[in-house]
Coordinates of C-alpha atoms in Angstrom, one line a residue:
X194 CA 17.4 -30.4 10.0
X195 CA 13.8 -30.4 11.0
X196 CA 11.0 -28.6 9.1
X197 CA 10.4 -26.2 12.1
X198 CA 14.0 -25.2 12.1
X199 CA 14.0 -24.5 8.4
X200 CA 11.0 -22.2 8.8
X201 CA 12.7 -20.4 11.7
X202 CA 15.6 -19.7 9.3
X203 CA 13.2 -18.5 6.7
X204 CA 11.6 -16.1 9.1
X205 CA 15.0 -14.6 10.0
X206 CA 16.3 -14.1 6.4
X207 CA 12.9 -12.8 5.4
X208 CA 13.2 -10.0 8.0
X209 CA 16.5 -8.9 6.5
X210 CA 15.1 -9.2 3.0
X211 CA 12.1 -7.0 3.9
X212 CA 14.4 -4.2 5.2
X213 CA 16.6 -4.3 2.2
X214 CA 13.7 -4.0 -0.3
X215 CA 11.9 -1.5 1.8
X216 CA 14.8 1.0 1.5
X217 CA 14.4 0.9 -2.3
X218 CA 11.2 3.0 -2.1
X219 CA 11.0 4.4 1.4
X220 CA 13.2 7.4 0.4
X221 CA 11.1 8.5 -2.5
X222 CA 8.6 10.6 -0.5
X223 CA 11.3 12.1 1.7
X224 CA 13.5 13.5 -1.1
X225 CA 11.8 17.0 -1.1
X226 CA 12.4 17.2 2.7
X227 CA 16.0 16.2 2.2
X228 CA 16.4 18.7 -0.5
X229 CA 15.3 21.5 1.8
X230 CA 17.4 20.2 4.7
X231 CA 20.6 20.2 2.7
X232 CA 19.7 23.3 0.5
X233 CA 20.4 21.5 -2.7
X234 CA 18.7 21.0 -6.1
X235 CA 16.4 18.1 -6.8
X236 CA 18.7 16.5 -9.3
X237 CA 21.4 16.1 -6.7
X238 CA 19.2 14.8 -4.0
X239 CA 17.8 12.1 -6.2
X240 CA 21.2 10.5 -6.0
X241 CA 20.2 9.4 -2.4
X242 CA 17.9 6.9 -4.2
X243 CA 20.1 6.3 -7.2
X244 CA 23.2 5.5 -5.1
X245 CA 21.4 2.7 -3.4
X246 CA 20.3 1.1 -6.7
X247 CA 23.8 1.6 -8.1
X248 CA 25.4 -0.2 -5.2
X249 CA 22.9 -3.0 -5.5
X250 CA 23.6 -3.5 -9.2
X251 CA 27.3 -3.8 -8.5
X252 CA 27.0 -6.4 -5.7
X253 CA 24.0 -8.6 -6.6
X254 CA 25.8 -10.6 -9.4
X255 CA 28.7 -11.7 -7.2
X256 CA 27.0 -12.6 -3.9
X257 CA 26.1 -16.2 -4.8
X258 CA 29.7 -16.7 -6.0
X259 CA 31.1 -15.4 -2.7
X260 CA 28.7 -17.4 -0.6
X261 CA 30.0 -20.6 -2.2
X262 CA 33.4 -19.7 -1.0
X263 CA 33.1 -18.2 2.4
X264 CA 29.7 -19.6 3.5
X265 CA 26.2 -18.2 3.2
X266 CA 25.9 -17.5 6.9
X267 CA 29.0 -15.3 6.9
X268 CA 27.8 -13.4 3.8
X269 CA 24.3 -12.9 5.3
X270 CA 25.8 -11.6 8.6
X271 CA 28.2 -9.3 6.8
X272 CA 25.5 -7.9 4.5
X273 CA 23.1 -7.3 7.4
X274 CA 25.9 -5.6 9.4
X275 CA 26.8 -3.3 6.4
X276 CA 23.1 -2.5 5.9
X277 CA 22.5 -1.7 9.6
X278 CA 25.7 0.4 10.0
X279 CA 25.0 2.2 6.7
X280 CA 21.5 3.0 7.9
X281 CA 22.8 4.6 11.1
X282 CA 25.4 6.6 9.1
X283 CA 22.7 7.8 6.8
X284 CA 20.5 9.0 9.7
X285 CA 23.3 11.2 11.0
X286 CA 24.8 12.3 7.7
X287 CA 26.1 15.9 8.1
X288 CA 26.1 16.7 4.4
X289 CA 24.4 15.6 1.2
X290 CA 27.6 14.2 -0.1
X291 CA 28.1 12.1 3.0
X292 CA 24.5 10.9 2.8
X293 CA 25.0 9.7 -0.8
X294 CA 28.2 7.9 0.1
X295 CA 26.5 6.3 3.1
X296 CA 23.7 5.2 0.9
X297 CA 26.2 3.4 -1.3
X298 CA 27.5 1.7 1.8
X299 CA 24.0 0.7 2.8
X300 CA 23.2 -0.4 -0.7
X301 CA 26.1 -2.9 -0.8
X302 CA 24.6 -4.6 2.3
X303 CA 21.0 -4.3 1.1
X304 CA 21.9 -5.6 -2.4
X305 CA 23.7 -8.6 -1.0
X306 CA 20.8 -9.6 1.2
X307 CA 18.5 -10.2 -1.8
X308 CA 20.4 -13.1 -3.5
X309 CA 21.9 -14.6 -0.4
X310 CA 18.4 -15.0 1.2
X311 CA 17.2 -17.1 -1.8
X312 CA 20.6 -19.0 -1.8
X313 CA 20.0 -19.9 1.9
X314 CA 16.5 -21.1 1.2
X315 CA 17.6 -23.3 -1.7
X316 CA 20.3 -24.9 0.5
X317 CA 18.1 -25.8 3.5
X318 CA 14.9 -26.9 1.7
X319 CA 14.6 -30.0 -0.5
X320 CA 13.4 -29.4 -4.1
X321 CA 9.8 -30.5 -3.3
X322 CA 9.5 -27.8 -0.6
X323 CA 11.3 -24.9 -2.3
X324 CA 8.1 -23.7 -4.0
X325 CA 6.4 -23.1 -0.7
X326 CA 9.5 -21.4 0.8
X327 CA 9.8 -19.1 -2.2
X328 CA 6.1 -18.2 -1.9
X329 CA 6.6 -17.2 1.7
X330 CA 9.6 -15.1 0.7
X331 CA 7.5 -13.5 -2.0
X332 CA 5.4 -11.8 0.7
X333 CA 8.1 -9.4 1.9
X334 CA 9.3 -9.0 -1.7
X335 CA 5.9 -7.7 -2.8
X336 CA 4.9 -5.9 0.4
X337 CA 8.1 -4.0 1.1
X338 CA 8.1 -1.8 -2.0
X339 CA 4.4 -1.1 -1.6
X340 CA 4.8 -0.1 2.1
X341 CA 7.9 1.9 1.5
X342 CA 6.3 5.2 0.5
X343 CA 3.6 4.9 3.2
X344 CA 6.1 4.2 6.0
X345 CA 8.4 6.8 4.7
X346 CA 5.7 9.4 4.5
X347 CA 4.5 8.7 8.0
X348 CA 8.0 8.7 9.6
X349 CA 9.1 11.9 7.8
X350 CA 5.9 13.7 8.6
X351 CA 5.8 12.6 12.3
X352 CA 9.5 13.0 12.9
X353 CA 12.0 13.9 10.2
X354 CA 13.7 12.4 7.1
X355 CA 16.4 10.9 9.5
X356 CA 13.7 8.5 10.9
X357 CA 13.4 6.5 7.7
X358 CA 17.0 5.3 8.2
X359 CA 17.1 5.3 12.0
X360 CA 14.2 2.8 12.2
X361 CA 16.4 0.2 10.5
X362 CA 19.0 0.2 13.3
X363 CA 17.0 -1.6 16.1
X364 CA 15.4 -4.0 13.6
X365 CA 18.7 -4.7 12.0
X366 CA 20.3 -5.4 15.4
X367 CA 17.5 -7.8 16.4
X368 CA 17.8 -9.5 13.0
X369 CA 21.6 -9.8 13.4
X370 CA 21.3 -11.4 16.8
X371 CA 18.7 -13.9 15.5
X372 CA 20.8 -14.7 12.5
X373 CA 23.8 -15.5 14.6
X374 CA 21.8 -17.8 16.9
X375 CA 19.6 -19.5 14.3
X376 CA 21.4 -19.7 10.9
X377 CA 23.2 -23.0 10.5
X378 CA 27.0 -23.1 10.5
X379 CA 29.0 -24.5 7.6
X380 CA 29.2 -28.3 7.4
X381 CA 32.5 -30.0 6.9
X382 CA 31.7 -30.7 3.3
X383 CA 31.0 -27.0 2.7
X384 CA 34.2 -26.0 4.3
X385 CA 36.1 -28.4 2.1
X386 CA 34.3 -26.9 -1.0
X387 CA 35.4 -23.5 0.2
X388 CA 39.1 -24.6 0.4
X389 CA 38.9 -26.1 -3.1
X390 CA 37.1 -23.1 -4.6
X391 CA 39.7 -20.7 -3.2
X392 CA 42.3 -22.3 -5.5
X393 CA 40.3 -21.3 -8.6
X394 CA 38.9 -17.9 -7.6
X395 CA 37.7 -16.0 -10.6
X396 CA 39.2 -12.6 -9.8
X397 CA 39.0 -11.2 -13.4
X398 CA 35.3 -12.1 -13.7
X399 CA 34.6 -10.6 -10.3
X400 CA 36.3 -7.3 -11.2
X401 CA 34.7 -7.1 -14.7
X402 CA 31.2 -7.8 -13.3
X403 CA 31.5 -5.0 -10.7
X404 CA 32.9 -2.4 -13.1
X405 CA 30.6 -3.4 -16.0
X406 CA 27.3 -3.4 -14.1
X407 CA 28.2 -0.3 -12.2
X408 CA 29.2 1.7 -15.3
X409 CA 26.1 0.6 -17.2
X410 CA 23.6 1.4 -14.4
X411 CA 25.3 4.7 -13.8
X412 CA 25.0 5.7 -17.5
X413 CA 21.3 4.6 -17.6
X414 CA 20.6 6.5 -14.4
X415 CA 22.2 9.7 -15.7
X416 CA 20.2 9.4 -19.0
X417 CA 17.1 10.2 -17.1
X418 CA 18.2 13.8 -16.3
X419 CA 20.8 14.5 -19.0
X420 CA 19.4 12.7 -22.0
X421 CA 20.8 9.8 -24.0
X422 CA 22.8 12.1 -26.2
X423 CA 24.9 13.4 -23.3
X424 CA 28.6 12.6 -23.6
X425 CA 28.8 11.4 -20.0
X426 CA 25.9 9.1 -20.5
X427 CA 27.2 7.7 -23.7
X428 CA 30.7 7.2 -22.2
X429 CA 29.5 5.2 -19.2
X430 CA 27.0 3.1 -21.2
X431 CA 29.8 2.3 -23.7
X432 CA 32.2 1.4 -21.0
X433 CA 29.6 -0.8 -19.3
X434 CA 28.8 -2.6 -22.6
X435 CA 32.5 -3.1 -23.5
X436 CA 33.4 -4.4 -20.0
X437 CA 30.4 -6.7 -19.9
X438 CA 31.3 -8.1 -23.3
X439 CA 34.8 -8.8 -22.0
X440 CA 33.1 -10.3 -18.9
X441 CA 31.1 -12.7 -21.1
X442 CA 34.2 -13.9 -22.9
X443 CA 36.0 -14.5 -19.6
X444 CA 33.1 -16.3 -18.0
X445 CA 32.7 -18.7 -20.9
X446 CA 36.4 -19.6 -20.7
X447 CA 36.8 -20.3 -17.0
X448 CA 35.8 -23.5 -15.3
X449 CA 34.2 -21.9 -12.2
X450 CA 32.7 -18.5 -13.4
X451 CA 31.2 -15.8 -11.2
X452 CA 28.0 -16.1 -13.2
X453 CA 27.5 -19.3 -15.2
X454 CA 26.2 -17.7 -18.5
X455 CA 25.6 -21.2 -19.9
X456 CA 22.4 -21.3 -17.9
X457 CA 20.9 -18.8 -20.3
X458 CA 21.0 -21.6 -23.0
X459 CA 18.0 -23.0 -21.1
X460 CA 14.8 -21.4 -22.5
X461 CA 12.8 -21.6 -19.3
X462 CA 15.6 -20.0 -17.2
X463 CA 16.1 -17.2 -19.7
X464 CA 12.4 -16.3 -20.1
X465 CA 11.9 -16.4 -16.3
X466 CA 14.7 -13.9 -15.8
X467 CA 13.3 -11.6 -18.5
X468 CA 9.9 -11.7 -16.9
X469 CA 11.2 -11.0 -13.4
X470 CA 13.3 -8.2 -14.8
X471 CA 10.3 -6.6 -16.5
X472 CA 8.1 -7.0 -13.4
X473 CA 10.7 -5.6 -11.0
X474 CA 11.4 -2.6 -13.4
X475 CA 7.8 -1.6 -13.6
X476 CA 7.1 -2.2 -9.9
X477 CA 10.1 -0.3 -8.5
X478 CA 10.0 2.3 -11.2
X479 CA 6.3 3.2 -10.6
X480 CA 6.7 3.1 -6.8
X481 CA 9.6 5.5 -7.0
X482 CA 8.1 7.9 -9.4
X483 CA 4.4 8.1 -8.4
X484 CA 5.0 9.6 -4.9
X485 CA 6.9 12.4 -6.4
X486 CA 3.7 13.6 -8.3
X487 CA 1.8 13.7 -5.0
X488 CA 4.3 15.8 -3.0

């Protein structure tokens, strides 16, 4: 694989990554307009944003595991298709309930695009070139959330709230065609690994991770409006903690876990993840909240 070909692959996956991250913040400035359009209260309409985050939280931990078994190209194409179709459904959603459901659908695709993009980069670049490739991918990662409120404000003012979802459709189709043509197919060695991995599929870990992360994120999300003392918040947080505790026990016992928790024994790995978590929380949190104070 030539260097030029690797960078073409990087450009394609970066386009999908930019779209997925953009939709984290693009809706923040259009929520009041959606509220008026659907004649609902603001607490309900904020679920248009929360549903996307919730779906991402559920799918991100398992994407790398799935890509090892069915191939990174297939996972990327599936995620991009879900995101694009979900965007089209959101644009024409007839009710607020339908819009929230379609955002979950879109979030599953968008959430899968984030880890699979970096997985593809790590597979095509040798170790000495991964730093540069990650730096290039860092451009859409940092620019997308910053551009989201601006682009969302322009589209919703010039057209309507539907435009923030509709614009994803043509871009998603172009990215999908490019991905089909450019992304490499599975090698014979990778296909053999897939066959072997299917024999030890960690189904309990997969189910526990989805349930645990979804319940925990839902409880934390509801705490913002209902308070930490609310029974619903406490119930879902408790469920999330208990299920994730069971998830940890299962993952430490299986030979091929969904998430290899033993990696957290490495100090550098653990600290890097904590720093990334803190940076992402402050970045996305501020970009989501600040536009609401200027509406």
